[in-house]
């Protein structure tokens, strides 16, 4: 049992740490569906690779579409418009594009299901190591380069790094898992007013994701959807009961 669970647990430990940081920044900006829009565009790129190129250029197309959405959002954030509405339009554009691309593919629906939430229980250790290297470079860029920039270029770097993160995460875990790991931990941490909100995000994210992996293993449930369900369920309860009356 330990050998099977070790790899997915290591994966979610890494995912929670980087995604919690991005999630905290997204909540501060008030643009909650940014990651979903970028994730959908990344998924659209992978769908095009599957539907038209027999999975060739998979990473190139996935990253390219994710960076395109990041560029559009970064530019939109400098304009006077309803940013959340614009991001919502990008989300449905990507989602509808996926369905159109996969509508003539025999493997279309299976691929679509895996795009939403993958079964990370059987993630190869090599994929975890590769993602760990990518995330390390992203963390270094966030720590050393990001604070030195300002204006459009600062926003462009932030959303580009988010796009690279999401590109890797969607292929490993799926769109829904990426969303819940980005939003749920910082949402709970900020709602409970932890003195160190980022650290609180880490612990909550680790708790529900590791618990979901163990539960999915013993009860033969889809791991990705188990993480999404438990994370969303606990977040909804905690936020509702910790909030004050309007």
Tab-separated table of C-alpha atoms in Angstrom:
chain	number	residue	atom	x	y	z
A	1	UNK	CA	0.000	0.000	0.000
A	2	UNK	CA	2.775	2.430	0.959
A	3	UNK	CA	4.504	2.084	-2.414
A	4	UNK	CA	1.300	2.879	-4.323
A	5	UNK	CA	0.362	5.904	-2.212
A	6	UNK	CA	3.826	7.426	-1.894
A	7	UNK	CA	4.023	8.884	-5.411
A	8	UNK	CA	0.560	10.563	-5.512
A	9	UNK	CA	1.091	11.929	-1.982
A	10	UNK	CA	4.460	13.403	-3.037
A	11	UNK	CA	2.740	14.905	-6.069
A	12	UNK	CA	-0.023	16.651	-4.099
A	13	UNK	CA	2.494	17.948	-1.535
A	14	UNK	CA	4.300	19.719	-4.388
A	15	UNK	CA	1.099	20.829	-6.123
A	16	UNK	CA	-0.427	22.306	-2.964
A	17	UNK	CA	2.622	24.429	-2.151
A	18	UNK	CA	2.924	26.218	-5.492
A	19	UNK	CA	-0.790	26.379	-6.235
A	20	UNK	CA	-1.558	27.846	-2.806
A	21	UNK	CA	0.754	30.761	-3.563
A	22	UNK	CA	-0.891	31.435	-6.919
A	23	UNK	CA	-4.329	30.978	-5.342
A	24	UNK	CA	-3.555	33.544	-2.665
A	25	UNK	CA	-2.562	36.080	-5.328
A	26	UNK	CA	-5.663	35.304	-7.416
A	27	UNK	CA	-7.959	35.826	-4.419
A	28	UNK	CA	-6.272	39.163	-3.673
A	29	UNK	CA	-6.906	40.238	-7.265
A	30	UNK	CA	-10.530	39.071	-7.072
A	31	UNK	CA	-10.327	37.105	-10.335
A	32	UNK	CA	-11.265	33.646	-9.105
A	33	UNK	CA	-11.749	31.904	-12.435
A	34	UNK	CA	-8.387	32.899	-13.915
A	35	UNK	CA	-6.890	29.459	-13.363
A	36	UNK	CA	-9.948	27.722	-14.810
A	37	UNK	CA	-9.735	29.816	-17.974
A	38	UNK	CA	-6.013	29.139	-18.366
A	39	UNK	CA	-6.531	25.454	-17.569
A	40	UNK	CA	-9.273	25.206	-20.198
A	41	UNK	CA	-7.020	26.783	-22.819
A	42	UNK	CA	-4.221	24.374	-21.858
A	43	UNK	CA	-6.712	21.501	-22.159
A	44	UNK	CA	-7.805	22.862	-25.551
A	45	UNK	CA	-4.203	22.684	-26.735
A	46	UNK	CA	-3.863	19.076	-25.587
A	47	UNK	CA	-7.203	18.236	-27.246
A	48	UNK	CA	-5.987	19.683	-30.556
A	49	UNK	CA	-2.868	17.542	-30.216
A	50	UNK	CA	-5.029	14.449	-29.689
A	51	UNK	CA	-7.724	15.280	-32.245
A	52	UNK	CA	-5.598	16.478	-35.153
A	53	UNK	CA	-1.969	15.440	-34.586
A	54	UNK	CA	-2.251	11.990	-32.924
A	55	UNK	CA	-0.775	13.418	-29.678
A	56	UNK	CA	2.254	14.936	-31.407
A	57	UNK	CA	3.327	18.421	-30.237
A	58	UNK	CA	1.351	17.700	-27.030
A	59	UNK	CA	3.377	19.849	-24.627
A	60	UNK	CA	4.044	22.567	-27.211
A	61	UNK	CA	0.350	23.022	-28.021
A	62	UNK	CA	-0.746	22.752	-24.389
A	63	UNK	CA	1.771	25.349	-23.219
A	64	UNK	CA	1.173	27.567	-26.247
A	65	UNK	CA	-2.568	27.833	-25.643
A	66	UNK	CA	-2.043	28.345	-21.904
A	67	UNK	CA	0.415	31.194	-22.581
A	68	UNK	CA	-1.992	32.721	-25.108
A	69	UNK	CA	-4.731	32.901	-22.472
A	70	UNK	CA	-2.228	34.279	-19.938
A	71	UNK	CA	-1.243	37.029	-22.398
A	72	UNK	CA	-4.894	37.919	-23.024
A	73	UNK	CA	-5.679	38.068	-19.287
A	74	UNK	CA	-2.539	40.094	-18.506
A	75	UNK	CA	-3.443	42.601	-21.231
A	76	UNK	CA	-7.090	42.713	-20.121
A	77	UNK	CA	-5.995	43.416	-16.536
A	78	UNK	CA	-4.484	46.708	-17.753
A	79	UNK	CA	-7.725	47.791	-19.473
A	80	UNK	CA	-10.901	49.290	-18.049
A	81	UNK	CA	-13.307	46.389	-18.413
A	82	UNK	CA	-15.144	43.806	-16.301
A	83	UNK	CA	-12.166	41.486	-15.934
A	84	UNK	CA	-14.052	38.586	-14.326
A	85	UNK	CA	-16.606	38.617	-17.148
A	86	UNK	CA	-13.802	38.601	-19.735
A	87	UNK	CA	-12.138	35.648	-18.009
A	88	UNK	CA	-15.491	33.841	-17.968
A	89	UNK	CA	-15.765	34.329	-21.726
A	90	UNK	CA	-12.295	32.832	-22.182
A	91	UNK	CA	-13.332	29.861	-20.039
A	92	UNK	CA	-16.410	29.004	-22.122
A	93	UNK	CA	-14.410	29.633	-25.314
A	94	UNK	CA	-11.862	27.033	-24.248
A	95	UNK	CA	-14.474	24.561	-22.970
A	96	UNK	CA	-16.592	24.737	-26.123
A	97	UNK	CA	-13.464	24.450	-28.279
A	98	UNK	CA	-12.519	21.220	-26.490
A	99	UNK	CA	-15.917	19.663	-27.166
A	100	UNK	CA	-15.799	20.698	-30.843
A	101	UNK	CA	-12.290	19.309	-31.319
A	102	UNK	CA	-13.038	16.008	-29.557
A	103	UNK	CA	-16.508	15.476	-31.056
A	104	UNK	CA	-15.101	13.356	-33.904
A	105	UNK	CA	-12.526	11.498	-31.828
A	106	UNK	CA	-13.200	7.905	-30.751
A	107	UNK	CA	-11.246	8.562	-27.541
A	108	UNK	CA	-12.735	12.026	-27.093
A	109	UNK	CA	-14.907	11.547	-24.015
A	110	UNK	CA	-12.277	9.499	-22.169
A	111	UNK	CA	-9.747	12.216	-22.830
A	112	UNK	CA	-12.248	14.854	-21.712
A	113	UNK	CA	-12.838	13.006	-18.411
A	114	UNK	CA	-9.108	12.777	-17.758
A	115	UNK	CA	-8.753	16.497	-18.507
A	116	UNK	CA	-11.247	17.302	-15.751
A	117	UNK	CA	-9.751	15.062	-13.052
A	118	UNK	CA	-7.052	12.454	-13.601
A	119	UNK	CA	-6.469	9.322	-11.564
A	120	UNK	CA	-3.195	10.470	-10.012
A	121	UNK	CA	-2.925	7.235	-8.024
A	122	UNK	CA	-0.923	5.770	-10.908
A	123	UNK	CA	1.242	8.782	-11.768
A	124	UNK	CA	4.757	7.656	-12.843
A	125	UNK	CA	7.523	8.803	-10.444
A	126	UNK	CA	9.393	10.312	-13.426
A	127	UNK	CA	6.476	12.702	-14.053
A	128	UNK	CA	6.541	13.861	-10.430
A	129	UNK	CA	10.281	14.505	-10.618
A	130	UNK	CA	9.962	16.390	-13.905
A	131	UNK	CA	7.165	18.552	-12.515
A	132	UNK	CA	9.170	19.164	-9.356
A	133	UNK	CA	12.030	20.592	-11.466
A	134	UNK	CA	9.623	22.820	-13.448
A	135	UNK	CA	7.942	24.074	-10.273
A	136	UNK	CA	11.329	24.813	-8.677
A	137	UNK	CA	12.284	27.148	-11.534
A	138	UNK	CA	8.864	28.813	-11.301
A	139	UNK	CA	9.325	29.331	-7.547
A	140	UNK	CA	12.754	30.891	-8.137
A	141	UNK	CA	11.314	33.267	-10.742
A	142	UNK	CA	8.527	34.262	-8.345
A	143	UNK	CA	10.985	34.905	-5.519
A	144	UNK	CA	13.789	36.726	-7.367
A	145	UNK	CA	12.353	38.231	-10.566
A	146	UNK	CA	8.662	38.934	-9.907
A	147	UNK	CA	9.154	41.551	-7.102
A	148	UNK	CA	11.495	43.590	-9.326
A	149	UNK	CA	8.920	44.178	-12.067
A	150	UNK	CA	5.934	46.519	-12.234
A	151	UNK	CA	2.897	47.275	-14.379
A	152	UNK	CA	2.055	45.180	-17.421
A	153	UNK	CA	5.319	43.193	-17.373
A	154	UNK	CA	4.775	42.155	-13.752
A	155	UNK	CA	1.264	40.967	-14.586
A	156	UNK	CA	2.523	39.238	-17.727
A	157	UNK	CA	5.191	37.349	-15.758
A	158	UNK	CA	2.671	36.319	-13.087
A	159	UNK	CA	0.113	34.974	-15.541
A	160	UNK	CA	2.795	33.365	-17.723
A	161	UNK	CA	4.231	31.503	-14.735
A	162	UNK	CA	0.691	30.512	-13.759
A	163	UNK	CA	0.150	29.240	-17.319
A	164	UNK	CA	3.328	27.119	-17.178
A	165	UNK	CA	2.258	25.760	-13.791
A	166	UNK	CA	-1.247	24.968	-14.993
A	167	UNK	CA	0.089	23.315	-18.167
A	168	UNK	CA	2.037	20.817	-16.099
A	169	UNK	CA	-0.682	20.410	-13.461
A	170	UNK	CA	-3.565	19.815	-15.878
A	171	UNK	CA	-1.703	16.992	-17.601
A	172	UNK	CA	-0.974	15.398	-14.220
A	173	UNK	CA	-4.142	16.051	-12.222
A	174	UNK	CA	-6.867	17.666	-14.374
A	175	UNK	CA	-8.687	21.004	-14.545
A	176	UNK	CA	-10.945	20.493	-11.501
A	177	UNK	CA	-8.102	19.315	-9.262
A	178	UNK	CA	-5.994	22.312	-10.280
A	179	UNK	CA	-8.867	24.656	-9.454
A	180	UNK	CA	-9.597	23.185	-6.021
A	181	UNK	CA	-5.886	23.156	-5.064
A	182	UNK	CA	-5.533	26.782	-6.154
A	183	UNK	CA	-8.630	28.200	-4.489
A	184	UNK	CA	-9.676	25.995	-1.557
A	185	UNK	CA	-6.509	26.187	0.639
A	186	UNK	CA	-6.042	29.998	0.528
A	187	UNK	CA	-9.817	30.569	0.744
A	188	UNK	CA	-10.003	28.625	4.017
A	189	UNK	CA	-6.793	30.121	5.354
A	190	UNK	CA	-7.965	33.689	4.726
A	191	UNK	CA	-11.457	32.923	6.089
A	192	UNK	CA	-9.980	31.586	9.340
A	193	UNK	CA	-7.589	34.582	9.509
A	194	UNK	CA	-4.431	32.560	10.137
A	195	UNK	CA	-1.417	34.638	11.192
A	196	UNK	CA	0.571	32.924	8.441
A	197	UNK	CA	-2.059	32.378	5.729
A	198	UNK	CA	0.265	30.723	3.210
A	199	UNK	CA	1.427	28.165	5.765
A	200	UNK	CA	-2.190	27.560	6.778
A	201	UNK	CA	-3.017	27.007	3.101
A	202	UNK	CA	-0.313	24.365	2.862
A	203	UNK	CA	-1.586	22.379	5.846
A	204	UNK	CA	-5.243	22.476	4.806
A	205	UNK	CA	-4.404	21.541	1.214
A	206	UNK	CA	-2.200	18.666	2.349
A	207	UNK	CA	-4.865	17.448	4.766
A	208	UNK	CA	-7.771	17.123	2.357
A	209	UNK	CA	-5.761	15.972	-0.666
A	210	UNK	CA	-3.829	13.250	1.181
A	211	UNK	CA	-7.021	12.159	2.992
A	212	UNK	CA	-8.814	11.916	-0.362
A	213	UNK	CA	-6.008	9.807	-1.852
A	214	UNK	CA	-6.175	7.340	1.044
A	215	UNK	CA	-9.996	7.186	0.935
A	216	UNK	CA	-10.027	6.673	-2.835
A	217	UNK	CA	-7.524	3.822	-2.485
A	218	UNK	CA	-9.483	1.907	0.169
A	219	UNK	CA	-12.936	2.486	-1.355
A	220	UNK	CA	-11.903	2.175	-5.026
A	221	UNK	CA	-13.012	5.716	-5.949
A	222	UNK	CA	-11.605	7.977	-8.693
A	223	UNK	CA	-8.725	9.792	-6.993
A	224	UNK	CA	-8.970	13.111	-8.803
A	225	UNK	CA	-12.687	13.536	-8.196
A	226	UNK	CA	-12.215	12.442	-4.563
A	227	UNK	CA	-9.720	15.275	-4.025
A	228	UNK	CA	-12.074	17.769	-5.671
A	229	UNK	CA	-15.111	16.597	-3.692
A	230	UNK	CA	-13.439	16.482	-0.265
A	231	UNK	CA	-11.634	19.794	-0.803
A	232	UNK	CA	-14.781	21.569	-1.992
A	233	UNK	CA	-16.954	19.980	0.710
A	234	UNK	CA	-14.660	20.894	3.619
A	235	UNK	CA	-14.065	24.388	2.213
A	236	UNK	CA	-17.792	25.082	1.902
A	237	UNK	CA	-18.420	23.941	5.493
A	238	UNK	CA	-15.499	25.837	7.015
A	239	UNK	CA	-16.159	29.076	5.155
A	240	UNK	CA	-19.891	29.055	5.930
A	241	UNK	CA	-19.483	28.363	9.643
A	242	UNK	CA	-16.554	30.756	10.114
A	243	UNK	CA	-18.138	33.705	8.307
A	244	UNK	CA	-20.078	36.480	10.007
A	245	UNK	CA	-23.664	37.383	9.194
A	246	UNK	CA	-23.999	40.041	6.473
